[in-house]
Every structure is written in C-alpha cells, then in structure tokens.
C-alpha cells in the first residue's frame, strides 16, 4: 500500500515540480552560501563592501529572463484545465466566439511600493546576515560556539584587552547574524503576503525580478558611496589567488542565487505558505553544519 501511495504521489506532476524546487532550493542555497564564504576567506569582499550582496541581487534580476517561458507554461496549463472542464460539462464553444489561446490566464498586478518595501527589508536582512557570517563564520554551529564562548568569557572575567576585543567582535557578529535571521523571517512573511493579497496572484518570477532591480539599485548606491572610496582598505585578495577564479566564483554566486530565488518564489506560489519555505531553510542550515563541521 505504501509503495502504491509513493508511486501515485510521483505520478502527480505538481508534486514532482514542487520536489524539484525543494531540492534545487537546497543545493543552490549551499552553492551561494559556500561561494560567498570562499570570497570572504580569500579577501575578495567583506560583509560591508556589499559586493557579494550585489552579485546575489543580480541573480534575482536574471530570473526575469525566464518570465516569457513561465507565462507560456502558465497559459498552456490554464488552457488544458479549461479544455478538460469543457469536456466534462459538454460545453460547446460557438465558432463566432473570440477564443484566444491563454485568455483564461490573468497575471495579477505588481504593487511596486510594496515590492520596494520588500527590497529594503531584504537588503537590511542580507546586510546583517552577511556581515555576521563574515565575522563568526557560516553555520549555526559557529553562532552557538560564539555564544558559549561569550558566556565563559563573562564568567571567567578575562582581563586581557585582546581577548575582550575578540569577544566584543564575536558578540557583534552573533547579534548581527541572529538579527538578520529575524528580518529574513519577516521577508518570508511579507513575500507570502504579496503573493496572496491579489486575485489573481502576480507572477512569482516578476516579483523576484522587480525586487532584484530595487535591491541592486540600493546596493550600487552603497558601493558607490562607501565601498569604492575605501576599496584598497576593504579588498585584499589573498596572494596566489587567481583573479579569474575570483570572477568565476562571483559568477557562480550570481547563477546560484538566480536559481535559488526562482525556487523560493515558485515554492511560495505552489505551496501557498511560509511553513514549507522555513522547513527548506532549516534543512539548508543543517546541511551547512554537516559539510563544514
């Protein structure tokens, strides 16, 4: 009986599609996170330089390139459902009816002010998490270890200024990471809200595309005003690291986050809840913990 249920589940195209995005979300999340950490470790970017964040947001913009294909698939899906309904109810469409392919599918409107708010929240969350990870390292193990170290430090009353400075920096990194995680949960909830407040709902990829544009604009402003004037202070590529390899990793982060963002918005659209996305995010952090520690 169980085997039959599994086969039945896999015979449903919707289930297979969701499973594909879940697995892809996990894999691309790993690629993006580990690629970003590699860039940090080799001195090609810092948490406050916003170079890796811009690479991720460019990936979100790239999702816009598949919008025509997604719209085409949406229209085909609606036409198929419409045809099945016509067959069931024996509805005869007269020859003089102006029936165009895809007329049953309507894309919901995009409220740009809301997308701008989402972009600002995403930028702030990304800044906190990226800066925190650049200090304490990636994975929850590093955060727990840092917290334990801070507790031991407070009990032992370290007197050395060097130890106190290190602990202060680690405390700041931990707070930034945890704070960024909280704001990311707000991003998840608000994204779900944007997808559900209109009927019909807007195309997920289009929200991702516009959000990527707004976040990229904010990132470029930050890089122009902060990073470029301090470029020699912030960027110190490790000796022996080929520039071509650094560029390649940046491209990997862009492509990885493009796929990751597409998976994320598609899952919100298909599952209709934030719970599923949180489960995937938890699996991502557990996998990072296993791979890194």
GROMACS .gro file of C-alpha atoms in nm:
model
  293
    1UNK     CA    1   0.000   0.000   0.000
    2UNK     CA    2   0.278   0.243   0.091
    3UNK     CA    3   0.461   0.175  -0.234
    4UNK     CA    4   0.142   0.243  -0.429
    5UNK     CA    5   0.098   0.573  -0.246
    6UNK     CA    6   0.455   0.672  -0.330
    7UNK     CA    7   0.405   0.588  -0.695
    8UNK     CA    8   0.077   0.777  -0.701
    9UNK     CA    9   0.250   1.077  -0.544
   10UNK     CA   10   0.524   1.076  -0.810
   11UNK     CA   11   0.268   1.040  -1.089
   12UNK     CA   12   0.131   1.382  -0.992
   13UNK     CA   13   0.325   1.644  -1.196
   14UNK     CA   14   0.257   1.911  -0.934
   15UNK     CA   15   0.427   1.705  -0.663
   16UNK     CA   16   0.729   1.635  -0.881
   17UNK     CA   17   0.755   2.004  -0.970
   18UNK     CA   18   0.749   2.105  -0.603
   19UNK     CA   19   1.005   1.837  -0.514
   20UNK     CA   20   1.233   1.964  -0.790
   21UNK     CA   21   1.221   2.317  -0.650
   22UNK     CA   22   1.276   2.194  -0.294
   23UNK     CA   23   1.589   2.001  -0.389
   24UNK     CA   24   1.714   2.280  -0.613
   25UNK     CA   25   1.648   2.536  -0.336
   26UNK     CA   26   1.867   2.334  -0.100
   27UNK     CA   27   2.151   2.276  -0.347
   28UNK     CA   28   2.164   2.633  -0.477
   29UNK     CA   29   2.147   2.766  -0.122
   30UNK     CA   30   2.459   2.565  -0.043
   31UNK     CA   31   2.632   2.687  -0.358
   32UNK     CA   32   2.553   3.051  -0.282
   33UNK     CA   33   2.649   3.032   0.085
   34UNK     CA   34   2.974   2.842   0.036
   35UNK     CA   35   3.067   3.057  -0.263
   36UNK     CA   36   3.014   3.372  -0.058
   37UNK     CA   37   3.226   3.234   0.227
   38UNK     CA   38   3.504   3.143  -0.018
   39UNK     CA   39   3.506   3.504  -0.142
   40UNK     CA   40   3.533   3.629   0.215
   41UNK     CA   41   3.813   3.388   0.307
   42UNK     CA   42   4.018   3.494   0.004
   43UNK     CA   43   3.977   3.864   0.074
   44UNK     CA   44   3.779   3.943  -0.243
   45UNK     CA   45   3.496   4.105  -0.045
   46UNK     CA   46   3.387   4.195   0.306
   47UNK     CA   47   3.049   4.192   0.471
   48UNK     CA   48   3.016   4.571   0.448
   49UNK     CA   49   3.155   4.604   0.094
   50UNK     CA   50   2.824   4.472  -0.042
   51UNK     CA   51   2.991   4.310  -0.342
   52UNK     CA   52   2.858   3.961  -0.269
   53UNK     CA   53   2.513   4.101  -0.195
   54UNK     CA   54   2.508   4.277  -0.531
   55UNK     CA   55   2.606   3.951  -0.701
   56UNK     CA   56   2.309   3.780  -0.535
   57UNK     CA   57   2.069   4.056  -0.637
   58UNK     CA   58   2.192   4.044  -0.997
   59UNK     CA   59   2.093   3.677  -0.984
   60UNK     CA   60   1.740   3.782  -0.887
   61UNK     CA   61   1.727   4.010  -1.191
   62UNK     CA   62   1.831   3.720  -1.415
   63UNK     CA   63   1.511   3.540  -1.313
   64UNK     CA   64   1.334   3.794  -1.534
   65UNK     CA   65   1.485   3.627  -1.840
   66UNK     CA   66   1.262   3.321  -1.792
   67UNK     CA   67   0.939   3.518  -1.743
   68UNK     CA   68   0.823   3.468  -2.107
   69UNK     CA   69   0.874   3.092  -2.074
   70UNK     CA   70   0.690   3.081  -1.741
   71UNK     CA   71   0.400   3.279  -1.884
   72UNK     CA   72   0.382   3.043  -2.179
   73UNK     CA   73   0.368   2.741  -1.946
   74UNK     CA   74   0.106   2.910  -1.730
   75UNK     CA   75  -0.113   2.974  -2.032
   76UNK     CA   76  -0.075   2.616  -2.151
   77UNK     CA   77  -0.171   2.488  -1.807
   78UNK     CA   78  -0.481   2.705  -1.790
   79UNK     CA   79  -0.584   2.610  -2.142
   80UNK     CA   80  -0.553   2.241  -2.055
   81UNK     CA   81  -0.765   2.279  -1.742
   82UNK     CA   82  -1.019   2.484  -1.934
   83UNK     CA   83  -1.043   2.221  -2.207
   84UNK     CA   84  -1.095   1.945  -1.951
   85UNK     CA   85  -1.374   2.145  -1.787
   86UNK     CA   86  -1.537   2.197  -2.125
   87UNK     CA   87  -1.529   1.824  -2.196
   88UNK     CA   88  -1.679   1.737  -1.857
   89UNK     CA   89  -1.961   1.987  -1.879
   90UNK     CA   90  -2.017   1.930  -2.254
   91UNK     CA   91  -1.989   2.299  -2.325
   92UNK     CA   92  -1.996   2.386  -2.693
   93UNK     CA   93  -1.799   2.690  -2.797
   94UNK     CA   94  -1.958   2.858  -3.095
   95UNK     CA   95  -1.748   2.936  -3.399
   96UNK     CA   96  -1.805   3.308  -3.371
   97UNK     CA   97  -1.662   3.326  -3.017
   98UNK     CA   98  -1.336   3.515  -3.000
   99UNK     CA   99  -1.140   3.247  -2.813
  100UNK     CA  100  -0.769   3.315  -2.800
  101UNK     CA  101  -0.512   3.076  -2.650
  102UNK     CA  102  -0.424   3.168  -2.296
  103UNK     CA  103  -0.719   3.406  -2.244
  104UNK     CA  104  -0.815   3.223  -1.925
  105UNK     CA  105  -0.489   3.311  -1.753
  106UNK     CA  106  -0.462   3.653  -1.597
  107UNK     CA  107  -0.149   3.775  -1.422
  108UNK     CA  108  -0.208   3.972  -1.105
  109UNK     CA  109  -0.085   4.331  -1.066
  110UNK     CA  110   0.251   4.431  -0.917
  111UNK     CA  111   0.230   4.687  -0.638
  112UNK     CA  112   0.572   4.849  -0.677
  113UNK     CA  113   0.564   5.036  -0.347
  114UNK     CA  114   0.518   4.706  -0.165
  115UNK     CA  115   0.800   4.547  -0.366
  116UNK     CA  116   1.023   4.843  -0.272
  117UNK     CA  117   0.945   4.782   0.095
  118UNK     CA  118   1.029   4.415   0.045
  119UNK     CA  119   1.358   4.513  -0.122
  120UNK     CA  120   1.458   4.745   0.164
  121UNK     CA  121   1.380   4.474   0.418
  122UNK     CA  122   1.575   4.217   0.215
  123UNK     CA  123   1.878   4.447   0.186
  124UNK     CA  124   1.883   4.509   0.559
  125UNK     CA  125   1.844   4.140   0.642
  126UNK     CA  126   2.112   4.040   0.392
  127UNK     CA  127   2.349   4.302   0.527
  128UNK     CA  128   2.308   4.177   0.884
  129UNK     CA  129   2.349   3.808   0.795
  130UNK     CA  130   2.641   3.861   0.557
  131UNK     CA  131   2.829   4.084   0.799
  132UNK     CA  132   2.760   3.845   1.085
  133UNK     CA  133   2.874   3.539   0.888
  134UNK     CA  134   3.190   3.720   0.777
  135UNK     CA  135   3.277   3.761   1.147
  136UNK     CA  136   3.167   3.435   1.310
  137UNK     CA  137   3.172   3.206   1.005
  138UNK     CA  138   2.885   3.023   0.835
  139UNK     CA  139   2.650   2.781   1.006
  140UNK     CA  140   2.465   2.778   1.336
  141UNK     CA  141   2.747   2.585   1.499
  142UNK     CA  142   2.964   2.895   1.481
  143UNK     CA  143   2.690   3.106   1.638
  144UNK     CA  144   2.633   2.858   1.922
  145UNK     CA  145   3.007   2.830   1.978
  146UNK     CA  146   3.040   3.205   1.989
  147UNK     CA  147   2.755   3.235   2.238
  148UNK     CA  148   2.914   2.969   2.459
  149UNK     CA  149   3.246   3.150   2.437
  150UNK     CA  150   3.083   3.474   2.541
  151UNK     CA  151   2.924   3.303   2.841
  152UNK     CA  152   3.255   3.151   2.950
  153UNK     CA  153   3.426   3.485   2.899
  154UNK     CA  154   3.180   3.662   3.124
  155UNK     CA  155   3.220   3.401   3.397
  156UNK     CA  156   3.599   3.400   3.386
  157UNK     CA  157   3.626   3.779   3.359
  158UNK     CA  158   3.903   3.788   3.101
  159UNK     CA  159   4.134   4.076   3.177
  160UNK     CA  160   4.336   4.082   2.857
  161UNK     CA  161   4.238   4.362   2.623
  162UNK     CA  162   4.296   4.137   2.320
  163UNK     CA  163   4.056   3.872   2.450
  164UNK     CA  164   3.798   4.134   2.534
  165UNK     CA  165   3.825   4.285   2.189
  166UNK     CA  166   3.786   3.947   2.021
  167UNK     CA  167   3.483   3.865   2.233
  168UNK     CA  168   3.326   4.201   2.158
  169UNK     CA  169   3.371   4.145   1.786
  170UNK     CA  170   3.227   3.792   1.809
  171UNK     CA  171   2.934   3.920   2.013
  172UNK     CA  172   2.864   4.182   1.748
  173UNK     CA  173   2.883   3.919   1.473
  174UNK     CA  174   2.647   3.688   1.659
  175UNK     CA  175   2.393   3.965   1.721
  176UNK     CA  176   2.406   4.071   1.357
  177UNK     CA  177   2.355   3.714   1.235
  178UNK     CA  178   2.063   3.644   1.467
  179UNK     CA  179   1.909   3.983   1.391
  180UNK     CA  180   1.944   3.924   1.017
  181UNK     CA  181   1.779   3.584   1.054
  182UNK     CA  182   1.483   3.750   1.225
  183UNK     CA  183   1.449   4.008   0.949
  184UNK     CA  184   1.471   3.732   0.688
  185UNK     CA  185   1.173   3.565   0.854
  186UNK     CA  186   0.993   3.898   0.807
  187UNK     CA  187   1.093   3.890   0.439
  188UNK     CA  188   0.941   3.540   0.407
  189UNK     CA  189   0.613   3.651   0.564
  190UNK     CA  190   0.592   3.970   0.358
  191UNK     CA  191   0.671   3.782   0.036
  192UNK     CA  192   0.388   3.542   0.110
  193UNK     CA  193   0.162   3.840   0.175
  194UNK     CA  194   0.249   3.997  -0.162
  195UNK     CA  195   0.168   3.670  -0.336
  196UNK     CA  196  -0.168   3.628  -0.165
  197UNK     CA  197  -0.317   3.979  -0.142
  198UNK     CA  198  -0.428   3.989  -0.506
  199UNK     CA  199  -0.662   3.764  -0.703
  200UNK     CA  200  -0.529   3.658  -0.944
  201UNK     CA  201  -0.183   3.650  -0.789
  202UNK     CA  202   0.113   3.817  -0.959
  203UNK     CA  203   0.371   3.600  -1.131
  204UNK     CA  204   0.632   3.499  -0.868
  205UNK     CA  205   0.923   3.547  -1.107
  206UNK     CA  206   0.812   3.902  -1.182
  207UNK     CA  207   0.812   3.993  -0.813
  208UNK     CA  208   1.158   3.840  -0.787
  209UNK     CA  209   1.271   4.039  -1.093
  210UNK     CA  210   1.150   4.377  -0.966
  211UNK     CA  211   1.277   4.307  -0.615
  212UNK     CA  212   1.618   4.229  -0.767
  213UNK     CA  213   1.616   4.562  -0.952
  214UNK     CA  214   1.536   4.764  -0.641
  215UNK     CA  215   1.784   4.580  -0.421
  216UNK     CA  216   2.054   4.616  -0.688
  217UNK     CA  217   1.995   4.992  -0.706
  218UNK     CA  218   2.035   5.019  -0.328
  219UNK     CA  219   2.349   4.805  -0.344
  220UNK     CA  220   2.504   5.014  -0.623
  221UNK     CA  221   2.439   5.333  -0.425
  222UNK     CA  222   2.609   5.179  -0.120
  223UNK     CA  223   2.907   5.055  -0.323
  224UNK     CA  224   2.945   5.394  -0.492
  225UNK     CA  225   2.935   5.596  -0.171
  226UNK     CA  226   3.109   5.355   0.067
  227UNK     CA  227   3.297   5.069  -0.099
  228UNK     CA  228   3.473   5.240  -0.389
  229UNK     CA  229   3.628   5.520  -0.180
  230UNK     CA  230   3.761   5.252   0.061
  231UNK     CA  231   3.833   4.982  -0.197
  232UNK     CA  232   4.203   4.943  -0.108
  233UNK     CA  233   4.115   4.918   0.262
  234UNK     CA  234   3.836   4.662   0.221
  235UNK     CA  235   3.959   4.436  -0.059
  236UNK     CA  236   4.278   4.237  -0.005
  237UNK     CA  237   4.277   3.930  -0.228
  238UNK     CA  238   4.491   3.653  -0.083
  239UNK     CA  239   4.827   3.617  -0.253
  240UNK     CA  240   4.826   3.336  -0.505
  241UNK     CA  241   4.451   3.350  -0.567
  242UNK     CA  242   4.390   3.390  -0.944
  243UNK     CA  243   4.166   3.684  -1.038
  244UNK     CA  244   3.994   3.460  -1.292
  245UNK     CA  245   3.899   3.219  -1.014
  246UNK     CA  246   3.754   3.504  -0.806
  247UNK     CA  247   3.547   3.621  -1.102
  248UNK     CA  248   3.434   3.263  -1.162
  249UNK     CA  249   3.314   3.225  -0.802
  250UNK     CA  250   3.124   3.555  -0.827
  251UNK     CA  251   2.954   3.425  -1.142
  252UNK     CA  252   2.874   3.102  -0.959
  253UNK     CA  253   2.711   3.303  -0.679
  254UNK     CA  254   2.508   3.502  -0.934
  255UNK     CA  255   2.380   3.192  -1.116
  256UNK     CA  256   2.327   3.002  -0.792
  257UNK     CA  257   2.120   3.277  -0.637
  258UNK     CA  258   1.923   3.325  -0.959
  259UNK     CA  259   1.808   2.964  -0.940
  260UNK     CA  260   1.768   2.987  -0.562
  261UNK     CA  261   1.542   3.293  -0.588
  262UNK     CA  262   1.332   3.135  -0.862
  263UNK     CA  263   1.289   2.821  -0.649
  264UNK     CA  264   1.189   3.028  -0.348
  265UNK     CA  265   0.915   3.230  -0.520
  266UNK     CA  266   0.784   2.926  -0.704
  267UNK     CA  267   0.754   2.738  -0.374
  268UNK     CA  268   0.560   3.023  -0.219
  269UNK     CA  269   0.327   3.021  -0.518
  270UNK     CA  270   0.283   2.643  -0.523
  271UNK     CA  271   0.262   2.566  -0.152
  272UNK     CA  272   0.078   2.880  -0.050
  273UNK     CA  273   0.250   2.902   0.288
  274UNK     CA  274   0.571   3.015   0.452
  275UNK     CA  275   0.594   2.696   0.658
  276UNK     CA  276   0.726   2.494   0.365
  277UNK     CA  277   0.997   2.751   0.294
  278UNK     CA  278   1.104   2.757   0.658
  279UNK     CA  279   1.140   2.379   0.653
  280UNK     CA  280   1.367   2.405   0.349
  281UNK     CA  281   1.571   2.681   0.513
  282UNK     CA  282   1.618   2.461   0.820
  283UNK     CA  283   1.739   2.177   0.600
  284UNK     CA  284   1.982   2.419   0.439
  285UNK     CA  285   2.139   2.519   0.770
  286UNK     CA  286   2.162   2.156   0.883
  287UNK     CA  287   2.338   2.063   0.561
  288UNK     CA  288   2.584   2.352   0.601
  289UNK     CA  289   2.654   2.229   0.954
  290UNK     CA  290   2.727   1.874   0.829
  291UNK     CA  291   2.950   1.990   0.543
  292UNK     CA  292   3.152   2.247   0.737
  293UNK     CA  293   3.183   2.076   1.073
   0.00000   0.00000   0.00000
